[in-house]
């Protein structure tokens, strides 16, 4: 027997599309399912000015598969040199939807990120004034803080002070991975939201490390212990509108993942909706899926809800996903949760 589930077409509130050949290879995997996505600016070099964002948006639109309609919601990469007037002009023109804060050195291509948070305070104040949200990669980068503690320490040392200093600023805690992150959102209802990825809802660090190391599960922030995953799942399935989907789908060539120093990132775009449907179904919360994928994000960003739908299908036997997608000589391995998925998306 086949079941179906119709959802308002989802959006992805945190996505890496890259550039050039990789952009062309991965974009259809998103546009097939999602109407809009917040596009991460961590290219090399990063997207730091209005002109950069405008040029990158044009390259994304030029790479669009025929027949799909998709709106890239652009972001600027916050640096200590960001010009508040340029940022405000990009926001006023409707070109950017948010600005991304990477602590310097936190993750893939984050060398130009912020080291001294006082230096960006005037920019954050301007953003609060014009209503431009800040998307935050919430990890400290100090060598002496254990990688599994970096999110919790970031909340105390960086995020909470920023929010107190600039209380009108709207903030998205990107890809939260801990109970601490979920609890901070719940305790601070004003102007705060959080995205959650597919892999952090489905996997914990045992999945990555027990019985052999699985590089395709390595992403940042790193998978945490099981009780954190359970807290994230509870938040995502609670119906609380401050939690919404940001896949953080982050393609790297398979050779860069299966290497001595594995790049961080899971390429989930092709399977994200199917995996989420399975996860919400397993949690007895399919009725909460549409809020998480399609309603809460637009509400936070003040955008209309999409008017069309996608239909997900549940089969009697597990579906098989493609192992990788083509990208010239550099194929990209598709996320595989390692547990049966009965749902599929068109
Ligand atoms: C992202 C990437 O590859 O750009 N990697 C990741 O593990 N999530 C960067 C990021 O969002 O941290
Ligand atoms: Zn990311």
mmCIF file of C-alpha atoms and ligand atoms in Angstrom:
data_model
loop_
_atom_site.group_PDB
_atom_site.id
_atom_site.type_symbol
_atom_site.label_atom_id
_atom_site.label_comp_id
_atom_site.label_asym_id
_atom_site.label_seq_id
_atom_site.Cartn_x
_atom_site.Cartn_y
_atom_site.Cartn_z
ATOM 1 C CA UNK A 1 0.000 0.000 0.000
ATOM 2 C CA UNK A 2 1.297 3.465 -0.867
ATOM 3 C CA UNK A 3 0.714 6.503 1.340
ATOM 4 C CA UNK A 4 1.217 10.057 0.249
ATOM 5 C CA UNK A 5 1.783 13.291 2.106
ATOM 6 C CA UNK A 6 1.237 16.681 0.500
ATOM 7 C CA UNK A 7 3.321 19.565 1.818
ATOM 8 C CA UNK A 8 3.399 23.237 0.972
ATOM 9 C CA UNK A 9 6.586 23.422 -1.095
ATOM 10 C CA UNK A 10 9.524 23.616 1.348
ATOM 11 C CA UNK A 11 12.354 26.129 1.553
ATOM 12 C CA UNK A 12 15.902 25.491 2.708
ATOM 13 C CA UNK A 13 17.067 28.155 5.162
ATOM 14 C CA UNK A 14 20.767 27.209 4.998
ATOM 15 C CA UNK A 15 22.376 25.880 1.820
ATOM 16 C CA UNK A 16 25.828 25.716 0.200
ATOM 17 C CA UNK A 17 25.678 25.792 -3.591
ATOM 18 C CA UNK A 18 29.370 26.539 -4.339
ATOM 19 C CA UNK A 19 30.268 27.907 -7.759
ATOM 20 C CA UNK A 20 31.285 26.889 -11.281
ATOM 21 C CA UNK A 21 30.906 23.226 -12.232
ATOM 22 C CA UNK A 22 29.932 22.182 -8.716
ATOM 23 C CA UNK A 23 27.109 24.768 -8.653
ATOM 24 C CA UNK A 24 25.783 23.400 -11.921
ATOM 25 C CA UNK A 25 25.979 19.829 -10.606
ATOM 26 C CA UNK A 26 24.256 20.374 -7.240
ATOM 27 C CA UNK A 27 21.684 23.094 -7.992
ATOM 28 C CA UNK A 28 19.057 20.763 -9.576
ATOM 29 C CA UNK A 29 19.105 18.618 -6.428
ATOM 30 C CA UNK A 30 17.738 21.627 -4.531
ATOM 31 C CA UNK A 31 15.488 23.231 -7.152
ATOM 32 C CA UNK A 32 13.662 19.915 -7.649
ATOM 33 C CA UNK A 33 12.207 20.143 -4.136
ATOM 34 C CA UNK A 34 12.714 23.605 -2.682
ATOM 35 C CA UNK A 35 11.252 26.945 -3.759
ATOM 36 C CA UNK A 36 13.813 29.169 -2.018
ATOM 37 C CA UNK A 37 17.044 28.800 -0.101
ATOM 38 C CA UNK A 38 19.297 31.004 1.971
ATOM 39 C CA UNK A 39 22.561 30.766 0.047
ATOM 40 C CA UNK A 40 25.733 30.607 2.118
ATOM 41 C CA UNK A 41 28.448 33.078 1.097
ATOM 42 C CA UNK A 42 31.543 31.016 1.992
ATOM 43 C CA UNK A 43 32.986 30.843 -1.496
ATOM 44 C CA UNK A 44 36.693 31.317 -2.100
ATOM 45 C CA UNK A 45 36.985 34.305 -1.980
ATOM 46 C CA UNK A 46 33.819 34.914 0.084
ATOM 47 C CA UNK A 47 30.765 36.938 -0.959
ATOM 48 C CA UNK A 48 31.409 40.115 1.029
ATOM 49 C CA UNK A 49 29.957 43.037 -0.932
ATOM 50 C CA UNK A 50 26.706 43.897 -2.672
ATOM 51 C CA UNK A 51 28.530 43.547 -6.005
ATOM 52 C CA UNK A 52 29.760 40.053 -5.034
ATOM 53 C CA UNK A 53 26.254 38.958 -4.029
ATOM 54 C CA UNK A 54 24.730 40.346 -7.185
ATOM 55 C CA UNK A 55 27.273 38.557 -9.388
ATOM 56 C CA UNK A 56 26.877 35.280 -7.460
ATOM 57 C CA UNK A 57 23.083 35.462 -7.720
ATOM 58 C CA UNK A 58 23.397 35.927 -11.487
ATOM 59 C CA UNK A 59 25.661 32.857 -11.703
ATOM 60 C CA UNK A 60 23.125 30.797 -9.730
ATOM 61 C CA UNK A 61 20.256 31.914 -11.963
ATOM 62 C CA UNK A 62 22.335 31.147 -15.060
ATOM 63 C CA UNK A 63 22.911 27.596 -13.747
ATOM 64 C CA UNK A 64 19.193 26.921 -13.136
ATOM 65 C CA UNK A 65 17.780 23.770 -14.676
ATOM 66 C CA UNK A 66 15.132 24.565 -17.284
ATOM 67 C CA UNK A 67 11.576 24.446 -16.023
ATOM 68 C CA UNK A 68 12.341 24.759 -12.306
ATOM 69 C CA UNK A 69 11.441 27.913 -10.460
ATOM 70 C CA UNK A 70 13.651 28.760 -7.534
ATOM 71 C CA UNK A 71 14.637 31.940 -5.713
ATOM 72 C CA UNK A 72 18.112 32.157 -4.224
ATOM 73 C CA UNK A 73 18.016 34.318 -1.088
ATOM 74 C CA UNK A 74 21.465 35.817 -0.959
ATOM 75 C CA UNK A 75 23.644 36.559 2.074
ATOM 76 C CA UNK A 76 26.784 38.545 2.732
ATOM 77 C CA UNK A 77 29.736 37.125 4.606
ATOM 78 C CA UNK A 78 30.419 39.375 7.594
ATOM 79 C CA UNK A 79 34.041 40.451 7.965
ATOM 80 C CA UNK A 80 35.710 42.993 10.199
ATOM 81 C CA UNK A 81 35.839 45.229 7.104
ATOM 82 C CA UNK A 82 32.158 44.985 6.115
ATOM 83 C CA UNK A 83 30.848 48.380 5.052
ATOM 84 C CA UNK A 84 27.455 49.043 6.710
ATOM 85 C CA UNK A 85 26.325 51.315 3.849
ATOM 86 C CA UNK A 86 27.037 48.647 1.228
ATOM 87 C CA UNK A 87 25.209 46.078 3.354
ATOM 88 C CA UNK A 88 22.221 48.381 3.864
ATOM 89 C CA UNK A 89 22.070 49.124 0.125
ATOM 90 C CA UNK A 90 22.072 45.387 -0.693
ATOM 91 C CA UNK A 91 19.278 44.836 1.832
ATOM 92 C CA UNK A 92 17.215 47.813 0.629
ATOM 93 C CA UNK A 93 17.521 46.552 -2.958
ATOM 94 C CA UNK A 94 16.069 43.195 -1.867
ATOM 95 C CA UNK A 95 19.283 41.484 -2.960
ATOM 96 C CA UNK A 96 20.253 40.017 0.417
ATOM 97 C CA UNK A 97 18.000 38.383 2.994
ATOM 98 C CA UNK A 98 20.578 37.969 5.782
ATOM 99 C CA UNK A 99 24.214 38.350 6.760
ATOM 100 C CA UNK A 100 26.328 35.402 7.846
ATOM 101 C CA UNK A 101 28.660 35.446 10.815
ATOM 102 C CA UNK A 102 31.455 32.878 10.796
ATOM 103 C CA UNK A 103 33.869 33.029 13.701
ATOM 104 C CA UNK A 104 37.289 33.109 12.004
ATOM 105 C CA UNK A 105 38.483 29.569 11.356
ATOM 106 C CA UNK A 106 35.299 27.821 12.527
ATOM 107 C CA UNK A 107 34.610 25.781 9.406
ATOM 108 C CA UNK A 108 35.131 25.297 5.657
ATOM 109 C CA UNK A 109 36.289 28.564 4.023
ATOM 110 C CA UNK A 110 35.904 30.732 7.120
ATOM 111 C CA UNK A 111 39.351 32.319 7.252
ATOM 112 C CA UNK A 112 37.897 35.796 6.584
ATOM 113 C CA UNK A 113 35.435 35.492 9.464
ATOM 114 C CA UNK A 114 35.223 37.613 12.575
ATOM 115 C CA UNK A 115 37.890 37.390 15.289
ATOM 116 C CA UNK A 116 37.058 40.551 17.247
ATOM 117 C CA UNK A 117 33.309 40.867 17.772
ATOM 118 C CA UNK A 118 33.575 44.479 18.979
ATOM 119 C CA UNK A 119 34.788 45.433 15.501
ATOM 120 C CA UNK A 120 31.503 44.382 13.885
ATOM 121 C CA UNK A 121 29.249 45.944 16.500
ATOM 122 C CA UNK A 122 28.439 49.021 14.326
ATOM 123 C CA UNK A 123 27.464 46.730 11.452
ATOM 124 C CA UNK A 124 25.214 44.665 13.737
ATOM 125 C CA UNK A 125 23.572 47.856 15.009
ATOM 126 C CA UNK A 126 22.887 48.942 11.438
ATOM 127 C CA UNK A 127 21.419 45.515 10.663
ATOM 128 C CA UNK A 128 19.102 45.791 13.660
ATOM 129 C CA UNK A 129 18.007 49.205 12.441
ATOM 130 C CA UNK A 130 17.163 48.029 8.919
ATOM 131 C CA UNK A 131 15.727 44.652 9.985
ATOM 132 C CA UNK A 132 18.367 42.457 8.348
ATOM 133 C CA UNK A 133 18.784 39.138 10.225
ATOM 134 C CA UNK A 134 22.135 37.733 11.285
ATOM 135 C CA UNK A 135 22.744 34.035 10.584
ATOM 136 C CA UNK A 136 25.288 32.695 13.041
ATOM 137 C CA UNK A 137 27.672 29.765 12.817
ATOM 138 C CA UNK A 138 27.642 29.155 16.564
ATOM 139 C CA UNK A 139 30.996 27.652 17.472
ATOM 140 C CA UNK A 140 33.969 29.161 19.236
ATOM 141 C CA UNK A 141 37.298 28.396 17.630
ATOM 142 C CA UNK A 142 39.720 28.511 20.576
ATOM 143 C CA UNK A 143 42.089 25.586 20.494
ATOM 144 C CA UNK A 144 41.538 24.925 24.175
ATOM 145 C CA UNK A 145 37.782 24.344 23.803
ATOM 146 C CA UNK A 146 36.879 20.773 22.971
ATOM 147 C CA UNK A 147 35.131 20.435 19.604
ATOM 148 C CA UNK A 148 32.083 18.845 21.265
ATOM 149 C CA UNK A 149 31.695 21.851 23.608
ATOM 150 C CA UNK A 150 32.147 24.624 21.076
ATOM 151 C CA UNK A 151 28.470 25.375 20.525
ATOM 152 C CA UNK A 152 27.572 25.638 24.209
ATOM 153 C CA UNK A 153 30.595 27.856 24.892
ATOM 154 C CA UNK A 154 29.729 30.057 21.898
ATOM 155 C CA UNK A 155 26.257 30.696 23.289
ATOM 156 C CA UNK A 156 27.677 31.923 26.604
ATOM 157 C CA UNK A 157 30.709 33.801 25.354
ATOM 158 C CA UNK A 158 29.583 35.265 22.039
ATOM 159 C CA UNK A 159 25.913 34.873 21.169
ATOM 160 C CA UNK A 160 24.332 35.969 24.401
ATOM 161 C CA UNK A 161 26.601 39.038 24.708
ATOM 162 C CA UNK A 162 25.816 40.031 21.079
ATOM 163 C CA UNK A 163 22.088 39.720 21.699
ATOM 164 C CA UNK A 164 22.328 41.782 24.881
ATOM 165 C CA UNK A 165 24.457 44.433 23.157
ATOM 166 C CA UNK A 166 22.153 44.669 20.115
ATOM 167 C CA UNK A 167 18.775 43.499 21.420
ATOM 168 C CA UNK A 168 16.803 44.514 18.320
ATOM 169 C CA UNK A 169 18.926 42.306 16.044
ATOM 170 C CA UNK A 170 17.113 39.281 14.626
ATOM 171 C CA UNK A 171 19.336 36.218 14.886
ATOM 172 C CA UNK A 172 19.194 32.734 13.387
ATOM 173 C CA UNK A 173 21.269 30.155 15.196
ATOM 174 C CA UNK A 174 22.311 28.084 12.223
ATOM 175 C CA UNK A 175 22.431 24.291 12.352
ATOM 176 C CA UNK A 176 22.030 23.885 16.112
ATOM 177 C CA UNK A 177 23.431 20.564 17.301
ATOM 178 C CA UNK A 178 22.918 20.536 21.057
ATOM 179 C CA UNK A 179 20.264 20.587 23.736
ATOM 180 C CA UNK A 180 21.984 23.788 24.884
ATOM 181 C CA UNK A 181 21.182 25.388 21.516
ATOM 182 C CA UNK A 182 17.548 24.270 21.549
ATOM 183 C CA UNK A 183 17.131 25.375 25.179
ATOM 184 C CA UNK A 184 18.627 28.794 24.459
ATOM 185 C CA UNK A 185 16.079 29.366 21.684
ATOM 186 C CA UNK A 186 13.194 28.235 23.889
ATOM 187 C CA UNK A 187 14.321 30.497 26.730
ATOM 188 C CA UNK A 188 14.702 33.543 24.459
ATOM 189 C CA UNK A 189 11.569 33.918 22.384
ATOM 190 C CA UNK A 190 12.330 37.395 21.073
ATOM 191 C CA UNK A 191 13.895 37.806 17.627
ATOM 192 C CA UNK A 192 15.566 34.410 17.706
ATOM 193 C CA UNK A 193 15.177 31.347 15.483
ATOM 194 C CA UNK A 194 17.212 28.230 14.755
ATOM 195 C CA UNK A 195 17.736 25.957 11.805
ATOM 196 C CA UNK A 196 18.313 22.219 12.166
ATOM 197 C CA UNK A 197 19.878 19.884 9.593
ATOM 198 C CA UNK A 198 18.764 16.442 8.468
ATOM 199 C CA UNK A 199 21.927 14.737 9.681
ATOM 200 C CA UNK A 200 21.683 16.197 13.185
ATOM 201 C CA UNK A 201 18.101 14.919 13.465
ATOM 202 C CA UNK A 202 19.014 11.424 12.256
ATOM 203 C CA UNK A 203 22.504 10.711 13.549
ATOM 204 C CA UNK A 204 24.682 11.006 16.600
ATOM 205 C CA UNK A 205 28.441 10.736 16.988
ATOM 206 C CA UNK A 206 28.291 6.962 17.430
ATOM 207 C CA UNK A 207 26.990 6.695 13.882
ATOM 208 C CA UNK A 208 30.093 8.546 12.718
ATOM 209 C CA UNK A 209 32.717 6.898 14.914
ATOM 210 C CA UNK A 210 31.720 3.409 16.095
ATOM 211 C CA UNK A 211 32.897 0.458 14.011
ATOM 212 C CA UNK A 212 34.990 2.659 11.706
ATOM 213 C CA UNK A 213 35.071 6.340 10.838
ATOM 214 C CA UNK A 214 32.503 7.502 8.315
ATOM 215 C CA UNK A 215 33.762 10.619 6.576
ATOM 216 C CA UNK A 216 30.441 11.373 4.888
ATOM 217 C CA UNK A 217 28.933 11.985 8.333
ATOM 218 C CA UNK A 218 31.648 14.493 9.244
ATOM 219 C CA UNK A 219 30.292 18.018 9.227
ATOM 220 C CA UNK A 220 30.537 21.119 11.361
ATOM 221 C CA UNK A 221 29.232 21.617 13.917
ATOM 222 C CA UNK A 222 30.155 17.981 14.527
ATOM 223 C CA UNK A 223 27.521 15.339 15.362
ATOM 224 C CA UNK A 224 26.977 15.203 19.110
ATOM 225 C CA UNK A 225 25.886 12.533 21.578
ATOM 226 C CA UNK A 226 22.475 10.910 21.439
ATOM 227 C CA UNK A 227 20.727 13.011 24.066
ATOM 228 C CA UNK A 228 21.493 16.116 22.017
ATOM 229 C CA UNK A 229 20.018 14.526 18.898
ATOM 230 C CA UNK A 230 16.915 13.664 20.905
ATOM 231 C CA UNK A 231 16.598 17.267 22.101
ATOM 232 C CA UNK A 232 16.861 18.524 18.504
ATOM 233 C CA UNK A 233 14.254 16.031 17.327
ATOM 234 C CA UNK A 234 11.933 17.103 20.149
ATOM 235 C CA UNK A 235 12.386 20.756 19.126
ATOM 236 C CA UNK A 236 11.846 20.069 15.405
ATOM 237 C CA UNK A 237 8.719 17.981 16.005
ATOM 238 C CA UNK A 238 7.275 20.248 18.712
ATOM 239 C CA UNK A 239 5.522 22.600 16.313
ATOM 240 C CA UNK A 240 7.447 25.530 17.842
ATOM 241 C CA UNK A 241 7.734 28.006 14.960
ATOM 242 C CA UNK A 242 11.202 29.174 15.937
ATOM 243 C CA UNK A 243 12.710 25.900 14.664
ATOM 244 C CA UNK A 244 12.910 25.351 10.922
ATOM 245 C CA UNK A 245 14.788 23.414 8.264
ATOM 246 C CA UNK A 246 18.211 24.490 7.102
ATOM 247 C CA UNK A 247 19.798 21.467 5.464
ATOM 248 C CA UNK A 248 23.352 22.865 5.458
ATOM 249 C CA UNK A 249 23.756 20.616 2.424
ATOM 250 C CA UNK A 250 27.478 21.145 1.814
ATOM 251 C CA UNK A 251 28.876 19.321 -1.223
ATOM 252 C CA UNK A 252 32.529 18.332 -1.408
ATOM 253 C CA UNK A 253 34.032 16.010 -4.027
ATOM 254 C CA UNK A 254 34.098 12.430 -2.771
ATOM 255 C CA UNK A 255 37.911 12.438 -2.891
ATOM 256 C CA UNK A 256 37.993 15.414 -0.499
ATOM 257 C CA UNK A 257 35.758 13.553 1.953
ATOM 258 C CA UNK A 258 37.528 10.199 1.681
ATOM 259 C CA UNK A 259 40.932 11.659 2.386
ATOM 260 C CA UNK A 260 43.553 11.919 5.095
ATOM 261 C CA UNK A 261 42.057 15.257 6.178
ATOM 262 C CA UNK A 262 38.348 14.970 5.420
ATOM 263 C CA UNK A 263 36.472 18.163 4.473
ATOM 264 C CA UNK A 264 33.493 19.037 6.668
ATOM 265 C CA UNK A 265 30.041 18.830 5.139
ATOM 266 C CA UNK A 266 27.227 16.386 4.302
ATOM 267 C CA UNK A 267 25.612 16.545 0.864
ATOM 268 C CA UNK A 268 21.988 16.007 1.841
ATOM 269 C CA UNK A 269 20.041 18.055 -0.718
ATOM 270 C CA UNK A 270 18.940 15.106 -2.908
ATOM 271 C CA UNK A 271 17.537 13.103 0.017
ATOM 272 C CA UNK A 272 16.667 15.737 2.603
ATOM 273 C CA UNK A 273 12.880 15.630 2.262
ATOM 274 C CA UNK A 274 12.667 11.841 2.110
ATOM 275 C CA UNK A 275 14.915 11.525 5.161
ATOM 276 C CA UNK A 276 12.947 14.128 7.098
ATOM 277 C CA UNK A 277 9.634 12.464 6.307
ATOM 278 C CA UNK A 278 11.052 9.178 7.610
ATOM 279 C CA UNK A 279 12.423 10.855 10.737
ATOM 280 C CA UNK A 280 9.167 12.661 11.536
ATOM 281 C CA UNK A 281 7.192 9.493 10.728
ATOM 282 C CA UNK A 282 9.369 7.428 13.095
ATOM 283 C CA UNK A 283 8.774 10.087 15.764
ATOM 284 C CA UNK A 284 4.986 9.916 15.217
ATOM 285 C CA UNK A 285 5.043 13.564 14.162
ATOM 286 C CA UNK A 286 4.304 13.622 10.419
ATOM 287 C CA UNK A 287 1.697 16.291 11.128
ATOM 288 C CA UNK A 288 4.513 18.618 12.263
ATOM 289 C CA UNK A 289 6.650 18.185 9.145
ATOM 290 C CA UNK A 290 5.051 20.916 7.044
ATOM 291 C CA UNK A 291 5.562 23.541 9.739
ATOM 292 C CA UNK A 292 9.232 22.651 9.986
ATOM 293 C CA UNK A 293 9.915 22.488 6.236
ATOM 294 C CA UNK A 294 7.518 25.059 4.811
ATOM 295 C CA UNK A 295 5.841 27.423 7.290
ATOM 296 C CA UNK A 296 8.121 28.426 10.167
ATOM 297 C CA UNK A 297 10.984 29.708 8.006
ATOM 298 C CA UNK A 298 8.898 32.143 5.952
ATOM 299 C CA UNK A 299 7.279 33.373 9.163
ATOM 300 C CA UNK A 300 10.685 34.158 10.687
ATOM 301 C CA UNK A 301 11.976 35.855 7.545
ATOM 302 C CA UNK A 302 8.696 37.726 6.958
ATOM 303 C CA UNK A 303 8.165 36.148 3.541
ATOM 304 C CA UNK A 304 5.010 34.657 2.021
ATOM 305 C CA UNK A 305 4.445 30.920 2.271
ATOM 306 C CA UNK A 306 4.886 29.116 -1.052
ATOM 307 C CA UNK A 307 1.682 28.547 -2.990
ATOM 308 C CA UNK A 308 2.468 25.219 -4.654
ATOM 309 C CA UNK A 309 3.021 21.795 -3.079
ATOM 310 C CA UNK A 310 5.185 18.690 -3.189
ATOM 311 C CA UNK A 311 3.799 15.201 -2.749
ATOM 312 C CA UNK A 312 5.873 12.694 -0.770
ATOM 313 C CA UNK A 313 5.231 8.988 -1.188
ATOM 314 C CA UNK A 314 5.712 6.145 1.286
ATOM 315 C CA UNK A 315 6.423 2.687 -0.115
ATOM 316 C CA UNK A 316 6.238 -0.778 1.443
ATOM 317 C CA UNK A 317 9.930 -1.388 1.003
ATOM 318 C CA UNK A 318 12.884 0.923 1.589
ATOM 319 C CA UNK A 319 13.837 3.226 -1.259
ATOM 320 C CA UNK A 320 17.344 3.338 -2.688
ATOM 321 C CA UNK A 321 19.043 6.657 -3.277
ATOM 322 C CA UNK A 322 21.764 7.387 -5.810
ATOM 323 C CA UNK A 323 25.174 6.868 -4.230
ATOM 324 C CA UNK A 324 26.633 9.926 -5.845
ATOM 325 C CA UNK A 325 25.911 12.680 -8.337
ATOM 326 C CA UNK A 326 28.114 13.435 -11.308
ATOM 327 C CA UNK A 327 30.379 16.454 -11.278
ATOM 328 C CA UNK A 328 32.892 15.987 -14.083
ATOM 329 C CA UNK A 329 35.840 14.051 -12.682
ATOM 330 C CA UNK A 330 34.803 14.920 -9.107
ATOM 331 C CA UNK A 331 31.561 13.113 -8.175
ATOM 332 C CA UNK A 332 29.869 14.032 -4.915
ATOM 333 C CA UNK A 333 28.680 11.339 -2.519
ATOM 334 C CA UNK A 334 25.039 11.668 -1.490
ATOM 335 C CA UNK A 335 24.165 11.456 2.214
ATOM 336 C CA UNK A 336 22.963 8.005 3.240
ATOM 337 C CA UNK A 337 21.487 7.845 6.733
ATOM 338 C CA UNK A 338 22.334 4.143 7.078
ATOM 339 C CA UNK A 339 18.796 3.237 8.161
ATOM 340 C CA UNK A 340 15.796 2.342 6.020
ATOM 341 C CA UNK A 341 13.890 5.209 4.392
ATOM 342 C CA UNK A 342 10.469 4.365 3.003
ATOM 343 C CA UNK A 343 9.579 7.895 1.904
ATOM 344 C CA UNK A 344 10.546 9.510 -1.348
ATOM 345 C CA UNK A 345 10.130 12.927 -2.900
ATOM 346 C CA UNK A 346 9.522 13.526 -6.622
HETATM 347 C C1 LIG B 1 30.151 23.809 5.405
HETATM 348 C C2 LIG B 1 30.844 23.869 4.052
HETATM 349 O O1 LIG B 1 31.337 22.839 3.595
HETATM 350 O O2 LIG B 1 30.870 24.947 3.448
HETATM 351 N N1 LIG B 1 30.535 22.610 6.082
HETATM 352 C C3 LIG B 1 29.851 21.987 7.073
HETATM 353 O O3 LIG B 1 30.376 21.034 7.628
HETATM 354 N N2 LIG B 1 28.653 22.373 7.424
HETATM 355 C C4 LIG B 1 30.451 25.036 6.191
HETATM 356 C C5 LIG B 1 29.534 25.240 7.351
HETATM 357 O O4 LIG B 1 28.365 25.574 7.192
HETATM 358 O O5 LIG B 1 29.983 25.069 8.491
HETATM 359 ZN ZN1 LIG B 2 26.698 25.606 6.379
#
